[in-house]
PDB file of C-alpha atoms in Angstrom:
ATOM      1  CA  UNK A 243       0.000   0.009  -0.001  1.00  0.00           C
ATOM      2  CA  UNK A 244       1.128   3.526  -0.620  1.00  0.00           C
ATOM      3  CA  UNK A 245       1.784   5.865   2.293  1.00  0.00           C
ATOM      4  CA  UNK A 246      -1.331   7.769   1.200  1.00  0.00           C
ATOM      5  CA  UNK A 247      -3.466   4.618   1.479  1.00  0.00           C
ATOM      6  CA  UNK A 248      -2.082   3.767   4.926  1.00  0.00           C
ATOM      7  CA  UNK A 249      -2.636   7.340   6.125  1.00  0.00           C
ATOM      8  CA  UNK A 250      -6.190   7.317   4.768  1.00  0.00           C
ATOM      9  CA  UNK A 251      -6.964   4.132   6.692  1.00  0.00           C
ATOM     10  CA  UNK A 252      -5.500   5.455   9.948  1.00  0.00           C
ATOM     11  CA  UNK A 253      -7.449   8.690   9.533  1.00  0.00           C
ATOM     12  CA  UNK A 254     -10.749   6.794   9.341  1.00  0.00           C
ATOM     13  CA  UNK A 255     -10.433   5.884  13.028  1.00  0.00           C
ATOM     14  CA  UNK A 256     -11.937   8.084  15.715  1.00  0.00           C
ATOM     15  CA  UNK A 257      -9.329   8.171  18.462  1.00  0.00           C
ATOM     16  CA  UNK A 258     -11.810   9.911  20.761  1.00  0.00           C
ATOM     17  CA  UNK A 259     -13.563   6.538  21.222  1.00  0.00           C
ATOM     18  CA  UNK A 260     -11.874   3.561  22.883  1.00  0.00           C
ATOM     19  CA  UNK A 261     -12.302   1.237  19.893  1.00  0.00           C
ATOM     20  CA  UNK A 262     -11.175   3.924  17.464  1.00  0.00           C
ATOM     21  CA  UNK A 263      -8.106   4.588  19.616  1.00  0.00           C
ATOM     22  CA  UNK A 264      -7.340   0.865  19.749  1.00  0.00           C
ATOM     23  CA  UNK A 265      -7.760   0.441  15.995  1.00  0.00           C
ATOM     24  CA  UNK A 266      -5.636   3.488  15.190  1.00  0.00           C
ATOM     25  CA  UNK A 267      -2.835   2.369  17.475  1.00  0.00           C
ATOM     26  CA  UNK A 268      -2.980  -1.175  16.088  1.00  0.00           C
ATOM     27  CA  UNK A 269      -2.496   0.097  12.526  1.00  0.00           C
ATOM     28  CA  UNK A 270       0.291   2.451  13.558  1.00  0.00           C
ATOM     29  CA  UNK A 271       2.100  -0.271  15.539  1.00  0.00           C
ATOM     30  CA  UNK A 272       1.814  -2.972  12.892  1.00  0.00           C
ATOM     31  CA  UNK A 273       3.152  -0.565  10.262  1.00  0.00           C
ATOM     32  CA  UNK A 274       5.938   0.897  12.423  1.00  0.00           C
ATOM     33  CA  UNK A 275       7.251  -2.517  13.485  1.00  0.00           C
ATOM     34  CA  UNK A 276       6.649  -4.381  10.230  1.00  0.00           C
ATOM     35  CA  UNK A 277       5.415  -7.215  12.419  1.00  0.00           C
ATOM     36  CA  UNK A 278       3.268 -10.158  11.451  1.00  0.00           C
ATOM     37  CA  UNK A 279      -0.296  -9.902  12.777  1.00  0.00           C
ATOM     38  CA  UNK A 280       0.227 -12.721  15.301  1.00  0.00           C
ATOM     39  CA  UNK A 281       3.424 -11.095  16.557  1.00  0.00           C
ATOM     40  CA  UNK A 282       1.467  -7.940  17.388  1.00  0.00           C
ATOM     41  CA  UNK A 283      -1.426  -9.876  18.912  1.00  0.00           C
ATOM     42  CA  UNK A 284       1.053 -11.768  21.115  1.00  0.00           C
ATOM     43  CA  UNK A 285       2.654  -8.590  22.547  1.00  0.00           C
ATOM     44  CA  UNK A 286       2.408  -8.364  26.302  1.00  0.00           C
ATOM     45  CA  UNK A 287       2.954  -5.150  28.245  1.00  0.00           C
ATOM     46  CA  UNK A 288       6.331  -6.370  29.457  1.00  0.00           C
ATOM     47  CA  UNK A 289       7.558  -6.578  25.836  1.00  0.00           C
ATOM     48  CA  UNK A 290       7.987  -2.801  25.699  1.00  0.00           C
ATOM     49  CA  UNK A 291      11.093  -0.943  26.824  1.00  0.00           C
ATOM     50  CA  UNK A 292      10.474   2.789  26.834  1.00  0.00           C
ATOM     51  CA  UNK A 293      13.847   4.169  27.828  1.00  0.00           C
ATOM     52  CA  UNK A 294      16.085   6.418  25.715  1.00  0.00           C
ATOM     53  CA  UNK A 295      15.622   4.127  22.725  1.00  0.00           C
ATOM     54  CA  UNK A 296      12.037   2.854  22.824  1.00  0.00           C
ATOM     55  CA  UNK A 297      11.605  -0.661  21.485  1.00  0.00           C
ATOM     56  CA  UNK A 298       9.396  -3.730  21.563  1.00  0.00           C
ATOM     57  CA  UNK A 299      10.365  -7.387  21.651  1.00  0.00           C
ATOM     58  CA  UNK A 300       8.460  -9.503  19.131  1.00  0.00           C
ATOM     59  CA  UNK A 301       8.170 -13.275  19.196  1.00  0.00           C
ATOM     60  CA  UNK A 302       7.987 -14.534  15.626  1.00  0.00           C
ATOM     61  CA  UNK A 303       7.899 -17.757  13.698  1.00  0.00           C
ATOM     62  CA  UNK A 304       9.763 -20.622  15.296  1.00  0.00           C
ATOM     63  CA  UNK A 305       9.705 -18.763  18.634  1.00  0.00           C
ATOM     64  CA  UNK A 306      12.481 -16.492  17.388  1.00  0.00           C
ATOM     65  CA  UNK A 307      12.528 -13.138  19.105  1.00  0.00           C
ATOM     66  CA  UNK A 308      13.716  -9.828  17.772  1.00  0.00           C
ATOM     67  CA  UNK A 309      13.797  -6.321  19.160  1.00  0.00           C
ATOM     68  CA  UNK A 310      12.365  -3.572  16.973  1.00  0.00           C
ATOM     69  CA  UNK A 311      12.807   0.152  17.641  1.00  0.00           C
ATOM     70  CA  UNK A 312       9.731   2.365  17.882  1.00  0.00           C
ATOM     71  CA  UNK A 313       9.305   5.812  16.383  1.00  0.00           C
ATOM     72  CA  UNK A 314       8.608   8.638  18.830  1.00  0.00           C
ATOM     73  CA  UNK A 315       5.124   9.146  17.328  1.00  0.00           C
ATOM     74  CA  UNK A 316       4.323   5.460  17.926  1.00  0.00           C
ATOM     75  CA  UNK A 317       5.389   5.802  21.566  1.00  0.00           C
ATOM     76  CA  UNK A 318       3.028   8.777  21.965  1.00  0.00           C
ATOM     77  CA  UNK A 319       0.147   6.696  20.578  1.00  0.00           C
ATOM     78  CA  UNK A 320       1.180   3.803  22.849  1.00  0.00           C
ATOM     79  CA  UNK A 321       1.036   6.011  25.932  1.00  0.00           C
ATOM     80  CA  UNK A 322      -2.410   7.332  24.977  1.00  0.00           C
ATOM     81  CA  UNK A 323      -3.598   3.764  24.323  1.00  0.00           C
ATOM     82  CA  UNK A 324      -2.210   2.515  27.648  1.00  0.00           C
ATOM     83  CA  UNK A 325      -3.912   5.315  29.555  1.00  0.00           C
ATOM     84  CA  UNK A 326      -7.297   4.037  28.333  1.00  0.00           C
ATOM     85  CA  UNK A 327      -6.824   0.277  27.978  1.00  0.00           C
ATOM     86  CA  UNK A 328      -4.294  -0.388  30.741  1.00  0.00           C
ATOM     87  CA  UNK A 329      -4.640   2.596  33.114  1.00  0.00           C
ATOM     88  CA  UNK A 330      -3.459   0.795  36.253  1.00  0.00           C
ATOM     89  CA  UNK A 331      -1.098  -1.742  34.704  1.00  0.00           C
ATOM     90  CA  UNK A 332       2.654  -1.532  34.842  1.00  0.00           C
ATOM     91  CA  UNK A 333       4.758  -2.234  31.788  1.00  0.00           C
ATOM     92  CA  UNK A 334       6.062  -5.284  33.635  1.00  0.00           C
ATOM     93  CA  UNK A 335       2.619  -6.893  33.435  1.00  0.00           C
ATOM     94  CA  UNK A 336       1.860 -10.054  31.461  1.00  0.00           C
ATOM     95  CA  UNK A 337      -1.396  -8.622  30.105  1.00  0.00           C
ATOM     96  CA  UNK A 338      -1.922  -8.778  26.367  1.00  0.00           C
ATOM     97  CA  UNK A 339      -1.515  -5.358  24.756  1.00  0.00           C
ATOM     98  CA  UNK A 340      -4.597  -5.735  22.538  1.00  0.00           C
ATOM     99  CA  UNK A 341      -7.780  -7.276  23.837  1.00  0.00           C
ATOM    100  CA  UNK A 342     -11.518  -7.161  23.486  1.00  0.00           C
ATOM    101  CA  UNK A 343     -14.111  -7.689  26.187  1.00  0.00           C
ATOM    102  CA  UNK A 344     -16.471 -10.598  25.561  1.00  0.00           C
ATOM    103  CA  UNK A 345     -19.122 -11.452  28.148  1.00  0.00           C
ATOM    104  CA  UNK A 346     -17.341  -9.247  30.665  1.00  0.00           C
ATOM    105  CA  UNK A 347     -13.979 -11.010  30.173  1.00  0.00           C
ATOM    106  CA  UNK A 348     -10.812  -9.627  28.622  1.00  0.00           C
ATOM    107  CA  UNK A 349      -9.677 -11.830  25.773  1.00  0.00           C
ATOM    108  CA  UNK A 350      -6.744 -11.298  23.437  1.00  0.00           C
ATOM    109  CA  UNK A 351      -7.775  -9.713  20.153  1.00  0.00           C
ATOM    110  CA  UNK A 352      -8.029 -12.342  17.410  1.00  0.00           C
ATOM    111  CA  UNK A 353      -6.644 -12.259  13.873  1.00  0.00           C
ATOM    112  CA  UNK A 354     -10.236 -12.637  12.639  1.00  0.00           C
ATOM    113  CA  UNK A 355     -11.227  -9.475  14.482  1.00  0.00           C
ATOM    114  CA  UNK A 356      -8.217  -7.654  13.030  1.00  0.00           C
ATOM    115  CA  UNK A 357      -9.337  -8.627   9.522  1.00  0.00           C
ATOM    116  CA  UNK A 358     -12.833  -7.323  10.257  1.00  0.00           C
ATOM    117  CA  UNK A 359     -11.425  -4.047  11.629  1.00  0.00           C
ATOM    118  CA  UNK A 360      -9.111  -3.501   8.643  1.00  0.00           C
ATOM    119  CA  UNK A 361     -11.865  -4.273   6.147  1.00  0.00           C
ATOM    120  CA  UNK A 362     -14.181  -1.779   7.853  1.00  0.00           C
ATOM    121  CA  UNK A 363     -11.622   1.018   7.695  1.00  0.00           C
ATOM    122  CA  UNK A 364     -10.471   0.150   4.172  1.00  0.00           C
ATOM    123  CA  UNK A 365     -14.014   0.558   2.844  1.00  0.00           C
ATOM    124  CA  UNK A 366     -14.281   3.997   4.443  1.00  0.00           C
ATOM    125  CA  UNK A 367     -10.758   4.988   3.350  1.00  0.00           C
ATOM    126  CA  UNK A 368     -11.389   3.985  -0.263  1.00  0.00           C
ATOM    127  CA  UNK A 369     -13.993   6.762  -0.498  1.00  0.00           C
ATOM    128  CA  UNK A 370     -11.291   9.383   0.122  1.00  0.00           C
ATOM    129  CA  UNK A 371      -8.295   7.533  -1.353  1.00  0.00           C
ATOM    130  CA  UNK A 372      -8.871   5.251  -4.337  1.00  0.00           C
ATOM    131  CA  UNK A 373      -5.392   3.745  -3.816  1.00  0.00           C
ATOM    132  CA  UNK A 374      -6.700   1.705  -0.856  1.00  0.00           C
ATOM    133  CA  UNK A 375      -6.937  -1.912  -2.085  1.00  0.00           C
ATOM    134  CA  UNK A 376     -10.233  -3.839  -2.110  1.00  0.00           C
ATOM    135  CA  UNK A 377      -8.999  -6.545   0.255  1.00  0.00           C
ATOM    136  CA  UNK A 378      -6.754  -5.108   2.947  1.00  0.00           C
ATOM    137  CA  UNK A 379      -5.108  -7.546   5.346  1.00  0.00           C
ATOM    138  CA  UNK A 380      -2.593  -7.033   8.113  1.00  0.00           C
ATOM    139  CA  UNK A 381       0.287  -8.515   6.126  1.00  0.00           C
ATOM    140  CA  UNK A 382      -0.030  -5.611   3.666  1.00  0.00           C
ATOM    141  CA  UNK A 383       1.234  -3.299   6.409  1.00  0.00           C
ATOM    142  CA  UNK A 384       4.317  -5.505   6.783  1.00  0.00           C
ATOM    143  CA  UNK A 385       4.995  -5.552   3.033  1.00  0.00           C
ATOM    144  CA  UNK A 386       4.352  -1.846   2.777  1.00  0.00           C
ATOM    145  CA  UNK A 387       6.713  -0.985   5.609  1.00  0.00           C
ATOM    146  CA  UNK A 388       9.467  -3.112   4.077  1.00  0.00           C
ATOM    147  CA  UNK A 389       9.007  -1.478   0.668  1.00  0.00           C
ATOM    148  CA  UNK A 390       8.915   2.036   2.137  1.00  0.00           C
ATOM    149  CA  UNK A 391      12.120   1.401   4.097  1.00  0.00           C
ATOM    150  CA  UNK A 392      13.784   0.031   0.950  1.00  0.00           C
ATOM    151  CA  UNK A 393      12.596   2.979  -1.142  1.00  0.00           C
ATOM    152  CA  UNK A 394      14.017   5.333   1.496  1.00  0.00           C
ATOM    153  CA  UNK A 395      17.424   3.690   1.062  1.00  0.00           C
ATOM    154  CA  UNK A 396      17.614   1.224   3.937  1.00  0.00           C
ATOM    155  CA  UNK A 397      19.927  -1.700   3.208  1.00  0.00           C
ATOM    156  CA  UNK A 398      18.094  -4.931   2.316  1.00  0.00           C
ATOM    157  CA  UNK A 399      20.090  -6.870   4.923  1.00  0.00           C
ATOM    158  CA  UNK A 400      18.835  -4.535   7.674  1.00  0.00           C
ATOM    159  CA  UNK A 401      15.252  -4.809   6.395  1.00  0.00           C
ATOM    160  CA  UNK A 402      15.580  -8.594   6.470  1.00  0.00           C
ATOM    161  CA  UNK A 403      16.706  -8.466  10.111  1.00  0.00           C
ATOM    162  CA  UNK A 404      13.946  -5.949  10.939  1.00  0.00           C
ATOM    163  CA  UNK A 405      11.337  -8.353   9.549  1.00  0.00           C
ATOM    164  CA  UNK A 406      12.856 -11.351  11.331  1.00  0.00           C
ATOM    165  CA  UNK A 407      13.704 -13.252   8.142  1.00  0.00           C
ATOM    166  CA  UNK A 408      16.365 -15.907   8.560  1.00  0.00           C
ATOM    167  CA  UNK A 409      17.295 -15.720   4.856  1.00  0.00           C
ATOM    168  CA  UNK A 410      17.846 -12.588   2.803  1.00  0.00           C
ATOM    169  CA  UNK A 411      16.130 -14.241  -0.174  1.00  0.00           C
ATOM    170  CA  UNK A 412      12.829 -14.236   1.735  1.00  0.00           C
ATOM    171  CA  UNK A 413      13.014 -10.445   1.970  1.00  0.00           C
TER     172      UNK A 413
END
């Protein structure tokens, strides 16, 4: 997806509502990290380190972990998200970052729900940006981030490491 399409999707969220805030932050985080959808859904609060160099630890395929830096803007969205969805939790907590409440219980957000969310926003975004594809899925954010980094001059070896690929050919 182009940067315009990604921006159009993010702008369809209403971050003044809890769900809109969650959905906006999800799209920002999945793009910023270039993570697979399951890697983002598996993030626990303790996976964040918000010191001088903010980063998140992702657990990928084959239980391989990698640490990915976070942009300052992403950290700002994270803090806003945490203030609503985890107001009393510490970053050392084992709570899942993204969850939904079903029958009064917190449950980790599912990949199926993510697909529903992305489809909803893509339909709205397509009205203002025809570049938004018909079928948007979370992996498009990963591909888009990798392409944008490459187009901005990042070395392919670094992109491969960023994405958690064990072989450069995969990238």
